Coordinates of C-alpha atoms and ligand atoms in Angstrom, one line a residue:
M1 CA 220.9 -47.9 -102.5
K2 CA 219.2 -44.8 -103.8
V3 CA 218.2 -45.2 -107.5
G4 CA 217.5 -42.5 -110.1
L5 CA 215.5 -43.1 -113.2
I6 CA 215.7 -41.0 -116.4
G7 CA 213.0 -41.8 -118.9
T8 CA 209.4 -42.7 -118.1
G9 CA 208.3 -44.0 -121.5
L10 CA 206.6 -47.4 -121.9
L11 CA 209.5 -49.4 -120.4
G12 CA 210.9 -46.9 -117.9
N13 CA 207.6 -46.3 -116.2
S14 CA 207.1 -50.0 -115.5
V15 CA 210.7 -50.5 -114.3
G16 CA 210.2 -47.6 -112.0
L17 CA 206.9 -48.8 -110.6
H18 CA 208.4 -52.3 -109.9
L19 CA 211.5 -50.8 -108.2
M20 CA 209.3 -48.8 -105.8
Q21 CA 207.1 -51.8 -105.1
S22 CA 210.3 -53.6 -104.2
G23 CA 211.3 -50.9 -101.7
Y24 CA 213.7 -48.7 -103.6
Q25 CA 213.6 -44.9 -103.1
L26 CA 213.4 -43.4 -106.6
T27 CA 214.3 -40.0 -108.0
V28 CA 212.8 -39.5 -111.5
F29 CA 213.3 -37.2 -114.5
N30 CA 211.5 -37.3 -117.8
R31 CA 211.8 -34.6 -120.6
T32 CA 208.0 -34.4 -120.7
S33 CA 207.1 -34.0 -117.1
E34 CA 203.4 -35.1 -117.4
K35 CA 204.6 -38.6 -118.1
T36 CA 206.0 -38.9 -114.5
K37 CA 202.5 -38.7 -112.9
E38 CA 202.0 -42.4 -112.2
L39 CA 205.4 -42.7 -110.6
K40 CA 204.8 -39.5 -108.5
N41 CA 201.5 -40.9 -107.3
N42 CA 203.3 -44.0 -106.2
G43 CA 205.8 -42.0 -104.1
A44 CA 208.7 -41.2 -106.5
Q45 CA 210.5 -37.8 -106.1
I46 CA 210.2 -36.0 -109.4
V47 CA 212.9 -33.5 -110.3
S48 CA 213.4 -31.2 -113.2
T49 CA 216.9 -32.1 -114.5
P50 CA 219.1 -35.2 -114.9
K51 CA 221.7 -33.3 -112.7
E52 CA 219.3 -33.5 -109.8
V53 CA 218.7 -37.2 -110.4
A54 CA 222.4 -37.8 -110.3
K55 CA 222.9 -35.7 -107.1
N56 CA 220.2 -37.7 -105.3
S57 CA 221.2 -41.2 -106.4
D58 CA 223.9 -43.9 -106.0
V59 CA 222.9 -45.4 -109.3
V60 CA 221.2 -43.7 -112.3
I61 CA 219.3 -45.8 -114.8
T62 CA 218.6 -44.2 -118.2
V63 CA 215.8 -45.7 -120.3
I64 CA 215.4 -43.3 -123.3
K65 CA 215.1 -43.4 -127.0
D66 CA 218.5 -43.5 -128.6
S67 CA 222.2 -42.5 -128.2
N68 CA 221.5 -38.8 -128.9
A69 CA 219.1 -38.7 -126.1
V70 CA 221.6 -40.6 -123.8
K71 CA 224.3 -38.0 -124.7
Q72 CA 221.9 -35.1 -124.1
V73 CA 220.8 -36.2 -120.6
S74 CA 224.4 -37.2 -119.7
F75 CA 226.6 -34.4 -120.9
E76 CA 224.5 -31.4 -122.0
K77 CA 223.2 -28.5 -119.8
D78 CA 222.1 -29.8 -116.4
G79 CA 223.1 -33.3 -117.5
I80 CA 224.2 -36.2 -115.2
I81 CA 227.8 -35.2 -115.1
Y82 CA 226.9 -32.0 -113.3
G83 CA 225.4 -34.0 -110.4
N84 CA 228.4 -36.1 -110.1
H85 CA 229.6 -37.4 -106.7
K86 CA 231.9 -40.1 -105.4
D87 CA 231.0 -43.7 -106.7
L88 CA 228.2 -42.6 -109.0
I89 CA 227.2 -45.4 -111.4
V90 CA 225.2 -44.9 -114.6
C91 CA 223.3 -47.9 -116.1
D92 CA 222.0 -47.3 -119.6
M93 CA 219.0 -49.6 -120.3
S94 CA 218.2 -47.9 -123.7
T95 CA 218.9 -49.8 -126.9
I96 CA 221.7 -47.9 -128.6
N97 CA 224.6 -48.4 -131.0
P98 CA 227.4 -50.5 -129.2
L99 CA 230.1 -48.1 -130.6
E100 CA 228.2 -45.1 -129.3
S101 CA 227.8 -46.8 -126.0
K102 CA 231.6 -47.4 -125.7
N103 CA 232.2 -43.7 -126.5
I104 CA 229.7 -42.6 -123.9
A105 CA 231.2 -44.9 -121.3
E106 CA 234.7 -43.4 -122.1
K107 CA 233.4 -39.9 -121.8
F108 CA 231.8 -40.7 -118.4
S109 CA 235.0 -42.3 -117.2
K110 CA 236.8 -38.9 -117.7
H111 CA 234.5 -37.7 -115.0
N112 CA 235.2 -40.7 -112.8
I113 CA 231.7 -42.0 -113.5
S114 CA 231.4 -45.7 -114.2
M115 CA 228.8 -46.5 -116.9
L116 CA 227.4 -50.0 -117.5
D117 CA 225.4 -50.9 -120.6
T118 CA 222.4 -52.8 -119.3
P119 CA 219.9 -53.4 -122.2
V120 CA 217.0 -55.7 -121.5
M121 CA 214.7 -58.1 -123.3
G122 CA 211.0 -58.0 -122.5
G123 CA 208.5 -55.2 -122.4
P124 CA 206.5 -53.2 -119.8
N125 CA 204.3 -56.2 -119.0
V126 CA 207.2 -58.2 -117.7
A127 CA 209.1 -55.2 -116.3
I128 CA 206.3 -54.6 -113.9
T129 CA 206.9 -58.0 -112.2
G130 CA 210.8 -57.8 -112.4
D131 CA 210.9 -60.5 -115.1
L132 CA 213.1 -58.8 -117.7
I133 CA 216.2 -60.5 -119.1
M134 CA 219.2 -58.2 -118.7
M135 CA 222.5 -58.2 -120.6
A136 CA 225.2 -56.1 -118.8
A137 CA 228.7 -54.9 -119.7
G138 CA 231.3 -52.6 -118.3
N139 CA 233.3 -52.5 -115.1
K140 CA 232.9 -55.7 -113.2
D141 CA 233.2 -54.1 -109.7
S142 CA 230.4 -51.6 -110.7
F143 CA 228.3 -54.6 -112.0
D144 CA 228.8 -56.4 -108.7
K145 CA 227.7 -53.4 -106.7
C146 CA 224.5 -53.2 -108.7
K147 CA 223.8 -56.9 -108.9
E148 CA 221.1 -56.9 -106.2
L149 CA 219.4 -54.0 -108.1
F150 CA 219.6 -55.9 -111.4
D151 CA 218.2 -59.0 -109.8
T152 CA 215.2 -57.0 -108.8
I153 CA 214.7 -55.7 -112.3
A154 CA 215.4 -58.9 -114.2
N155 CA 215.0 -62.6 -113.5
K156 CA 218.1 -63.4 -115.4
V157 CA 221.2 -61.2 -115.7
F158 CA 224.1 -62.0 -118.0
F159 CA 227.5 -60.2 -117.6
L160 CA 229.2 -60.0 -121.0
G161 CA 232.4 -58.1 -120.6
E162 CA 233.6 -54.7 -121.8
N163 CA 231.3 -51.8 -122.7
G164 CA 229.4 -52.2 -125.9
T165 CA 229.2 -56.1 -125.8
A166 CA 225.8 -56.1 -124.1
H167 CA 224.3 -53.8 -126.7
A168 CA 225.8 -56.0 -129.5
V169 CA 223.9 -59.0 -128.1
K170 CA 220.7 -56.9 -127.6
L171 CA 220.9 -56.0 -131.3
A172 CA 221.2 -59.6 -132.2
M173 CA 218.1 -60.2 -130.0
N174 CA 216.1 -57.5 -131.8
L175 CA 217.1 -59.0 -135.1
Q176 CA 215.2 -62.1 -134.0
I177 CA 212.2 -59.9 -133.0
T178 CA 212.2 -58.3 -136.4
M179 CA 212.3 -61.5 -138.4
L180 CA 209.7 -63.2 -136.2
A181 CA 207.3 -60.3 -136.6
L182 CA 207.8 -60.3 -140.3
A183 CA 207.5 -64.1 -140.7
L184 CA 204.3 -64.2 -138.7
S185 CA 202.8 -61.2 -140.5
E186 CA 203.6 -62.5 -143.9
G187 CA 202.2 -66.0 -142.9
I188 CA 199.0 -64.4 -141.7
T189 CA 198.8 -62.3 -144.9
L190 CA 199.3 -65.4 -147.1
V191 CA 196.6 -67.5 -145.4
R192 CA 194.2 -64.5 -145.4
G193 CA 194.8 -64.2 -149.2
S194 CA 194.1 -67.9 -149.5
K195 CA 190.8 -67.5 -147.7
V196 CA 191.9 -69.6 -144.8
D197 CA 191.0 -68.5 -141.3
P198 CA 194.2 -67.1 -139.7
K199 CA 193.0 -68.4 -136.3
L200 CA 193.3 -71.9 -137.7
F201 CA 196.8 -71.1 -139.1
L202 CA 197.8 -70.0 -135.6
E203 CA 196.4 -73.1 -134.0
I204 CA 198.4 -75.2 -136.4
L205 CA 201.6 -73.2 -136.0
N206 CA 201.3 -73.3 -132.3
S207 CA 201.0 -77.1 -132.4
T208 CA 204.4 -77.4 -134.0
Y209 CA 208.1 -77.0 -133.1
F210 CA 208.0 -73.6 -135.0
K211 CA 205.8 -71.9 -132.5
T212 CA 207.3 -68.9 -130.7
G213 CA 206.4 -66.7 -127.7
M214 CA 205.2 -64.2 -130.3
S215 CA 203.0 -66.7 -132.1
E216 CA 201.6 -67.9 -128.8
N217 CA 201.2 -64.6 -127.0
K218 CA 200.8 -61.8 -129.5
A219 CA 199.5 -63.3 -132.7
L220 CA 195.8 -63.6 -131.6
K221 CA 195.8 -59.9 -130.9
M222 CA 197.4 -59.3 -134.3
I223 CA 194.7 -61.0 -136.3
Q224 CA 192.1 -59.0 -134.3
D225 CA 193.9 -55.8 -135.5
K226 CA 194.9 -55.0 -131.9
F227 CA 198.2 -53.1 -132.0
E228 CA 198.3 -51.2 -128.7
A229 CA 202.1 -50.6 -128.3
T230 CA 204.3 -52.3 -125.7
F231 CA 207.2 -51.5 -127.9
T232 CA 206.6 -49.2 -130.8
L233 CA 207.1 -50.0 -134.5
E234 CA 209.1 -46.7 -134.6
N235 CA 211.5 -47.9 -131.9
L236 CA 212.0 -51.2 -133.6
K237 CA 212.8 -49.3 -136.9
K238 CA 215.3 -47.3 -134.9
D239 CA 216.9 -50.6 -133.7
I240 CA 216.9 -52.0 -137.2
N241 CA 218.8 -48.9 -138.3
I242 CA 221.3 -49.5 -135.6
I243 CA 221.7 -53.2 -136.6
S244 CA 222.4 -52.0 -140.1
E245 CA 224.9 -49.4 -139.1
T246 CA 226.7 -51.8 -136.7
S247 CA 226.9 -54.6 -139.3
K248 CA 228.3 -52.1 -141.8
S249 CA 230.9 -50.8 -139.4
L250 CA 231.9 -54.5 -138.7
G251 CA 232.2 -55.2 -142.4
L252 CA 229.4 -57.8 -142.2
D253 CA 226.7 -58.4 -144.8
L254 CA 223.3 -59.2 -143.3
P255 CA 220.9 -59.3 -146.3
M256 CA 217.7 -60.0 -144.4
I257 CA 218.0 -57.0 -142.2
K258 CA 218.5 -54.7 -145.2
K259 CA 215.2 -55.8 -146.6
A260 CA 213.5 -55.6 -143.2
E261 CA 214.9 -52.0 -142.8
E262 CA 213.2 -51.0 -146.1
I263 CA 209.9 -52.5 -145.0
Y264 CA 209.9 -51.0 -141.5
E265 CA 211.0 -47.6 -142.8
N266 CA 208.2 -47.6 -145.3
A267 CA 205.7 -48.6 -142.5
V268 CA 206.8 -45.6 -140.5
L269 CA 206.6 -43.2 -143.5
E270 CA 203.0 -44.5 -144.0
G271 CA 202.1 -43.6 -140.4
F272 CA 202.3 -46.9 -138.6
G273 CA 205.1 -45.8 -136.2
N274 CA 203.0 -45.5 -133.1
L275 CA 201.5 -48.9 -133.3
D276 CA 203.1 -51.9 -131.6
Y277 CA 206.0 -53.4 -133.6
T278 CA 203.6 -56.3 -134.6
G279 CA 201.6 -53.6 -136.4
I280 CA 203.8 -54.4 -139.4
L281 CA 200.9 -56.8 -140.2
A282 CA 198.6 -53.7 -140.5
Y283 CA 201.1 -52.2 -142.9
L284 CA 201.2 -55.4 -145.0
K285 CA 197.4 -55.4 -145.1
K286 CA 197.4 -51.8 -146.5
L287 CA 200.1 -52.7 -149.0
N288 CA 198.1 -55.6 -150.3
E289 CA 194.9 -53.6 -150.5
K290 CA 196.7 -51.2 -152.8
N291 CA 197.8 -54.1 -155.1
Ligands
NAP301 N1 209.2 -51.0 -124.7 C1 210.0 -52.1 -124.8 O1 209.4 -53.2 -124.8 C2 211.5 -52.0 -124.8 C3 212.2 -53.2 -124.5 C4 213.6 -53.2 -124.4 C5 214.2 -52.0 -124.7 N2 213.5 -50.9 -125.0 C6 214.3 -49.7 -125.3 O2 214.2 -48.8 -124.2 C7 214.2 -47.4 -124.6 C8 212.9 -46.8 -124.2 O3 211.9 -47.5 -124.8 P1 210.3 -47.2 -124.5 O4 209.5 -48.3 -125.1 O5 210.1 -46.8 -123.1 O6 210.2 -45.9 -125.5 P2 209.1 -44.8 -125.5 O7 207.8 -45.2 -124.8 O8 209.0 -44.3 -126.9 O9 209.8 -43.6 -124.5 C9 210.9 -43.0 -125.0 C10 211.5 -42.2 -123.8 O10 212.7 -41.5 -124.3 C11 212.6 -40.2 -123.9 N3 213.4 -39.4 -124.9 C12 213.3 -39.4 -126.3 N4 214.2 -38.5 -126.8 C13 214.7 -37.9 -125.7 C14 215.7 -36.8 -125.6 N5 216.3 -36.3 -126.7 N6 216.1 -36.4 -124.4 C15 215.5 -37.0 -123.3 N7 214.6 -37.9 -123.3 C16 214.2 -38.4 -124.5 C17 211.1 -39.9 -124.0 O11 210.8 -38.7 -123.3 P3 209.5 -37.9 -123.7 O12 208.4 -38.5 -122.8 O13 209.8 -36.5 -123.3 O14 209.2 -38.1 -125.2 C18 210.6 -41.1 -123.3 O15 210.8 -41.0 -121.9 C19 214.4 -47.5 -126.1 O16 215.8 -47.4 -126.4 C20 213.9 -48.8 -126.5 O17 214.4 -49.3 -127.7 C21 212.2 -50.8 -125.0

Protein backbone atom coordinates (compact mmCIF):
# COMPACT_ATOMS: atom_id res chain seq x y z
CA MET A 1 0.00 0.00 0.00
CA LYS A 2 1.40 3.42 -1.03
CA VAL A 3 0.74 6.06 1.61
CA GLY A 4 0.56 9.84 1.28
CA LEU A 5 0.99 12.28 4.13
CA ILE A 6 -0.24 15.87 4.16
CA GLY A 7 0.97 17.83 7.18
CA THR A 8 4.34 17.51 8.84
CA GLY A 9 3.72 19.40 12.07
CA LEU A 10 4.50 17.92 15.48
CA LEU A 11 2.21 14.93 15.00
CA GLY A 12 2.44 14.33 11.22
CA ASN A 13 6.23 14.26 11.21
CA SER A 14 6.35 11.49 13.84
CA VAL A 15 3.58 9.47 12.18
CA GLY A 16 5.50 9.72 8.89
CA LEU A 17 8.82 8.66 10.39
CA HIS A 18 7.22 5.65 12.03
CA LEU A 19 5.47 4.58 8.81
CA MET A 20 8.76 4.68 6.92
CA GLN A 21 10.54 2.76 9.67
CA SER A 22 7.76 0.18 9.30
CA GLY A 23 8.44 -0.20 5.58
CA TYR A 24 5.80 2.04 3.98
CA GLN A 25 6.65 4.12 0.90
CA LEU A 26 5.67 7.70 1.66
CA THR A 27 4.80 10.71 -0.51
CA VAL A 28 4.67 13.92 1.54
CA PHE A 29 3.36 17.48 1.21
CA ASN A 30 3.52 20.28 3.75
CA ARG A 31 2.47 23.90 3.12
CA THR A 32 5.82 25.05 4.53
CA SER A 33 8.26 22.88 2.61
CA GLU A 34 11.20 23.32 5.05
CA LYS A 35 9.27 21.24 7.58
CA THR A 36 9.57 18.12 5.36
CA LYS A 37 13.38 17.91 5.71
CA GLU A 38 13.50 15.15 8.33
CA LEU A 39 11.15 12.93 6.34
CA LYS A 40 13.07 13.64 3.12
CA ASN A 41 16.34 12.66 4.81
CA ASN A 42 14.67 9.40 5.85
CA GLY A 43 13.62 8.55 2.28
CA ALA A 44 10.21 10.16 1.75
CA GLN A 45 9.32 11.58 -1.64
CA ILE A 46 8.46 15.25 -1.17
CA VAL A 47 6.02 16.83 -3.62
CA SER A 48 4.74 20.36 -4.02
CA THR A 49 0.94 19.85 -4.05
CA PRO A 50 -1.71 17.70 -2.32
CA LYS A 51 -2.78 16.65 -5.85
CA GLU A 52 0.58 14.93 -6.40
CA VAL A 53 0.30 13.19 -3.03
CA ALA A 54 -3.08 11.77 -4.07
CA LYS A 55 -1.80 10.69 -7.51
CA ASN A 56 1.08 8.73 -5.94
CA SER A 57 -0.89 7.11 -3.09
CA ASP A 58 -3.53 4.49 -2.35
CA VAL A 59 -4.29 6.14 0.98
CA VAL A 60 -3.74 9.81 1.88
CA ILE A 61 -3.47 10.80 5.55
CA THR A 62 -4.11 14.46 6.42
CA VAL A 63 -2.72 15.71 9.78
CA ILE A 64 -3.30 19.45 9.70
CA LYS A 65 -4.60 22.19 11.89
CA ASP A 66 -8.36 22.49 11.40
CA SER A 67 -11.33 21.97 9.08
CA ASN A 68 -10.45 25.02 6.93
CA ALA A 69 -7.01 23.57 6.32
CA VAL A 70 -8.55 20.15 5.50
CA LYS A 71 -10.94 21.78 3.00
CA GLN A 72 -8.10 23.75 1.41
CA VAL A 73 -5.84 20.76 0.80
CA SER A 74 -8.81 18.63 -0.27
CA PHE A 75 -10.84 20.79 -2.64
CA GLU A 76 -8.96 23.99 -3.54
CA LYS A 77 -6.42 24.50 -6.36
CA ASP A 78 -4.15 21.44 -6.73
CA GLY A 79 -6.08 19.75 -3.92
CA ILE A 80 -6.50 16.00 -3.31
CA ILE A 81 -9.56 15.68 -5.60
CA TYR A 82 -7.42 16.70 -8.60
CA GLY A 83 -5.17 13.68 -8.04
CA ASN A 84 -8.12 11.31 -7.76
CA HIS A 85 -7.91 7.75 -9.08
CA LYS A 86 -9.79 4.51 -8.56
CA ASP A 87 -10.14 3.36 -4.92
CA LEU A 88 -8.42 6.41 -3.40
CA ILE A 89 -9.05 6.64 0.37
CA VAL A 90 -8.48 9.77 2.48
CA CYS A 91 -7.97 9.45 6.25
CA ASP A 92 -8.24 12.67 8.23
CA MET A 93 -6.19 12.47 11.43
CA SER A 94 -6.61 16.17 12.29
CA THR A 95 -8.93 17.12 15.14
CA ILE A 96 -11.88 18.89 13.53
CA ASN A 97 -15.57 19.64 14.07
CA PRO A 98 -17.61 16.40 13.59
CA LEU A 99 -20.24 18.20 11.49
CA GLU A 100 -17.56 19.69 9.23
CA SER A 101 -16.01 16.24 8.95
CA LYS A 102 -19.33 14.80 7.79
CA ASN A 103 -19.67 17.57 5.18
CA ILE A 104 -16.12 17.01 3.96
CA ALA A 105 -16.75 13.24 3.67
CA GLU A 106 -19.94 13.93 1.66
CA LYS A 107 -18.07 16.28 -0.67
CA PHE A 108 -15.36 13.66 -1.21
CA SER A 109 -18.00 11.00 -1.92
CA LYS A 110 -19.26 13.13 -4.85
CA HIS A 111 -15.82 12.48 -6.37
CA ASN A 112 -16.05 8.77 -5.49
CA ILE A 113 -13.39 9.22 -2.82
CA SER A 114 -13.97 7.48 0.48
CA MET A 115 -13.02 9.56 3.52
CA LEU A 116 -12.53 8.13 7.00
CA ASP A 117 -12.21 10.24 10.12
CA THR A 118 -9.24 8.83 12.02
CA PRO A 119 -8.41 11.17 14.92
CA VAL A 120 -5.90 9.90 17.46
CA MET A 121 -4.97 10.21 21.11
CA GLY A 122 -1.32 10.54 22.05
CA GLY A 123 1.40 12.88 20.84
CA PRO A 124 4.58 12.75 18.76
CA ASN A 125 6.42 10.78 21.48
CA VAL A 126 4.07 7.80 21.11
CA ALA A 127 3.40 8.30 17.37
CA ILE A 128 7.09 7.59 16.76
CA THR A 129 6.69 4.04 18.13
CA GLY A 130 3.22 3.40 16.64
CA ASP A 131 1.52 3.57 20.01
CA LEU A 132 -1.26 6.07 19.33
CA ILE A 133 -4.89 5.25 20.10
CA MET A 134 -7.07 5.67 17.00
CA MET A 135 -10.79 6.31 16.69
CA ALA A 136 -12.07 5.65 13.17
CA ALA A 137 -15.38 6.27 11.39
CA GLY A 138 -16.78 6.16 7.87
CA ASN A 139 -17.20 3.40 5.30
CA LYS A 140 -16.48 0.01 6.90
CA ASP A 141 -14.98 -1.54 3.72
CA SER A 142 -12.52 1.35 3.44
CA PHE A 143 -11.72 0.91 7.13
CA ASP A 144 -11.04 -2.80 6.61
CA LYS A 145 -8.73 -2.01 3.66
CA CYS A 146 -6.73 0.36 5.88
CA LYS A 147 -6.77 -1.73 9.06
CA GLU A 148 -3.21 -3.02 8.65
CA LEU A 149 -1.97 0.56 8.14
CA PHE A 150 -3.93 1.73 11.19
CA ASP A 151 -2.49 -1.11 13.28
CA THR A 152 0.97 0.19 12.36
CA ILE A 153 0.09 3.72 13.45
CA ALA A 154 -1.79 2.83 16.62
CA ASN A 155 -1.74 0.08 19.23
CA LYS A 156 -5.52 0.25 19.62
CA VAL A 157 -7.99 1.09 16.87
CA PHE A 158 -11.71 1.61 17.56
CA PHE A 159 -14.26 1.66 14.74
CA LEU A 160 -17.19 3.85 15.75
CA GLY A 161 -19.63 4.01 12.83
CA GLU A 162 -20.62 6.78 10.46
CA ASN A 163 -18.46 9.83 9.62
CA GLY A 164 -18.26 12.38 12.41
CA THR A 165 -18.60 9.90 15.29
CA ALA A 166 -14.85 9.41 15.72
CA HIS A 167 -14.35 13.18 15.95
CA ALA A 168 -17.16 13.41 18.51
CA VAL A 169 -15.32 10.94 20.77
CA LYS A 170 -12.00 12.68 20.12
CA LEU A 171 -13.54 15.95 21.35
CA ALA A 172 -14.78 14.21 24.50
CA MET A 173 -11.19 12.99 25.00
CA ASN A 174 -9.76 16.49 24.59
CA LEU A 175 -12.29 17.73 27.09
CA GLN A 176 -10.60 15.36 29.58
CA ILE A 177 -7.16 16.76 28.65
CA THR A 178 -8.42 20.32 29.17
CA MET A 179 -9.87 19.67 32.60
CA LEU A 180 -6.89 17.59 33.78
CA ALA A 181 -4.39 20.28 32.70
CA LEU A 182 -6.43 22.94 34.50
CA ALA A 183 -6.96 20.88 37.67
CA LEU A 184 -3.26 20.04 37.87
CA SER A 185 -2.22 23.65 37.19
CA GLU A 186 -4.62 25.12 39.73
CA GLY A 187 -3.51 22.52 42.32
CA ILE A 188 0.16 23.41 41.75
CA THR A 189 -0.69 27.14 41.93
CA LEU A 190 -2.57 26.61 45.20
CA VAL A 191 0.24 24.70 46.92
CA ARG A 192 2.84 27.18 45.64
CA GLY A 193 0.72 30.00 47.12
CA SER A 194 0.61 28.06 50.40
CA LYS A 195 4.44 27.78 50.42
CA VAL A 196 4.31 23.99 50.03
CA ASP A 197 6.86 22.38 47.69
CA PRO A 198 4.88 21.40 44.55
CA LYS A 199 7.13 18.33 44.20
CA LEU A 200 5.72 17.06 47.47
CA PHE A 201 2.20 17.77 46.24
CA LEU A 202 2.92 15.65 43.13
CA GLU A 203 4.40 12.84 45.23
CA ILE A 204 1.24 12.76 47.33
CA LEU A 205 -1.10 13.05 44.32
CA ASN A 206 0.73 10.25 42.52
CA SER A 207 0.36 8.01 45.59
CA THR A 208 -3.43 8.22 45.33
CA TYR A 209 -6.25 6.91 43.16
CA PHE A 210 -6.47 10.42 41.62
CA LYS A 211 -3.12 10.27 39.86
CA THR A 212 -3.24 10.47 36.05
CA GLY A 213 -0.86 9.92 33.15
CA MET A 214 -0.48 13.69 33.11
CA SER A 215 0.36 13.97 36.82
CA GLU A 216 2.82 11.08 36.48
CA ASN A 217 4.49 12.00 33.19
CA LYS A 218 4.11 15.74 32.56
CA ALA A 219 3.75 17.40 35.95
CA LEU A 220 7.39 17.29 37.00
CA LYS A 221 8.34 19.20 33.84
CA MET A 222 5.50 21.63 34.53
CA ILE A 223 6.79 22.61 37.97
CA GLN A 224 10.25 23.10 36.40
CA ASP A 225 8.69 25.57 33.90
CA LYS A 226 9.52 23.22 31.00
CA PHE A 227 6.82 23.66 28.39
CA GLU A 228 8.37 22.49 25.13
CA ALA A 229 5.32 21.62 23.01
CA THR A 230 4.22 18.13 22.06
CA PHE A 231 0.72 19.55 21.52
CA THR A 232 0.46 23.32 21.55
CA LEU A 233 -1.74 25.37 23.84
CA GLU A 234 -3.00 27.14 20.68
CA ASN A 235 -4.18 23.80 19.24
CA LEU A 236 -5.91 22.80 22.48
CA LYS A 237 -7.66 26.20 22.46
CA LYS A 238 -8.77 25.40 18.90
CA ASP A 239 -10.21 22.07 20.12
CA ILE A 240 -11.96 23.74 23.08
CA ASN A 241 -13.58 26.13 20.59
CA ILE A 242 -14.77 23.10 18.58
CA ILE A 243 -16.13 21.39 21.74
CA SER A 244 -18.03 24.58 22.49
CA GLU A 245 -19.44 24.90 18.94
CA THR A 246 -20.39 21.21 18.86
CA SER A 247 -22.15 21.26 22.25
CA LYS A 248 -24.06 24.36 21.15
CA SER A 249 -25.16 22.76 17.90
CA LEU A 250 -26.33 19.69 19.86
CA GLY A 251 -28.27 21.90 22.32
CA LEU A 252 -26.08 20.77 25.25
CA ASP A 253 -24.91 22.90 28.16
CA LEU A 254 -21.33 22.09 29.26
CA PRO A 255 -20.57 24.79 31.83
CA MET A 256 -16.97 23.75 32.60
CA ILE A 257 -15.83 23.94 28.99
CA LYS A 258 -17.23 27.49 28.72
CA LYS A 259 -15.00 28.59 31.58
CA ALA A 260 -12.02 26.66 30.20
CA GLU A 261 -12.54 28.33 26.82
CA GLU A 262 -12.28 31.75 28.43
CA ILE A 263 -9.08 30.78 30.29
CA TYR A 264 -7.36 29.21 27.26
CA GLU A 265 -8.40 32.10 24.98
CA ASN A 266 -6.89 34.60 27.40
CA ALA A 267 -3.71 32.52 27.64
CA VAL A 268 -3.34 32.64 23.83
CA LEU A 269 -4.01 36.40 23.80
CA GLU A 270 -1.29 36.83 26.44
CA GLY A 271 1.22 35.04 24.19
CA PHE A 272 1.29 31.50 25.65
CA GLY A 273 -0.04 29.79 22.47
CA ASN A 274 3.24 28.22 21.31
CA LEU A 275 3.90 26.50 24.63
CA ASP A 276 2.79 22.97 25.36
CA TYR A 277 -0.88 22.88 26.45
CA THR A 278 0.34 22.30 30.03
CA GLY A 279 1.79 25.82 29.78
CA ILE A 280 -1.59 26.92 31.10
CA LEU A 281 0.31 26.68 34.42
CA ALA A 282 2.68 29.44 33.24
CA TYR A 283 -0.35 31.58 32.35
CA LEU A 284 -1.82 31.04 35.85
CA LYS A 285 1.55 31.99 37.33
CA LYS A 286 1.52 35.28 35.41
CA LEU A 287 -2.12 35.91 36.32
CA ASN A 288 -1.32 35.50 40.02
CA GLU A 289 1.79 37.69 39.84
CA LYS A 290 -0.47 40.50 38.62
CA ASN A 291 -2.87 40.04 41.56
N1 LIG B 1 0.41 17.11 18.66
C1 LIG B 1 -0.44 16.25 19.20
O1 LIG B 1 -0.15 15.68 20.28
C2 LIG B 1 -1.77 15.92 18.57
C3 LIG B 1 -2.46 14.78 19.03
C4 LIG B 1 -3.68 14.45 18.47
C5 LIG B 1 -4.22 15.25 17.47
N2 LIG B 1 -3.55 16.37 17.03
C6 LIG B 1 -4.19 17.16 15.96
O2 LIG B 1 -3.45 16.92 14.75
C7 LIG B 1 -3.44 18.11 13.95
C8 LIG B 1 -1.98 18.53 13.72
O3 LIG B 1 -1.41 18.75 15.01
P1 LIG B 1 0.12 19.11 15.24
O4 LIG B 1 0.38 19.01 16.70
O5 LIG B 1 0.96 18.37 14.27
O6 LIG B 1 0.05 20.67 14.86
P2 LIG B 1 1.21 21.66 14.39
O7 LIG B 1 2.55 21.20 14.82
O8 LIG B 1 0.71 23.01 14.79
O9 LIG B 1 1.15 21.54 12.79
C9 LIG B 1 0.04 22.01 12.08
C10 LIG B 1 0.10 21.50 10.66
O10 LIG B 1 -1.05 21.98 9.94
C11 LIG B 1 -0.59 22.63 8.75
N3 LIG B 1 -1.54 23.67 8.36
C12 LIG B 1 -2.08 24.63 9.15
N4 LIG B 1 -2.92 25.40 8.42
C13 LIG B 1 -2.89 24.92 7.15
C14 LIG B 1 -3.54 25.28 5.93
N5 LIG B 1 -4.41 26.29 5.89
N6 LIG B 1 -3.28 24.56 4.82
C15 LIG B 1 -2.40 23.52 4.86
N7 LIG B 1 -1.75 23.12 5.97
C16 LIG B 1 -2.00 23.82 7.10
C17 LIG B 1 0.77 23.19 9.14
O11 LIG B 1 1.49 23.56 7.99
P3 LIG B 1 2.69 24.64 8.10
O12 LIG B 1 3.89 23.85 8.56
O13 LIG B 1 2.80 25.19 6.74
O14 LIG B 1 2.26 25.68 9.12
C18 LIG B 1 1.34 22.00 9.91
O15 LIG B 1 1.76 20.99 9.02
C19 LIG B 1 -4.27 19.16 14.72
O16 LIG B 1 -5.59 19.11 14.27
C20 LIG B 1 -4.16 18.67 16.17
O17 LIG B 1 -5.25 19.13 16.94
C21 LIG B 1 -2.33 16.72 17.55
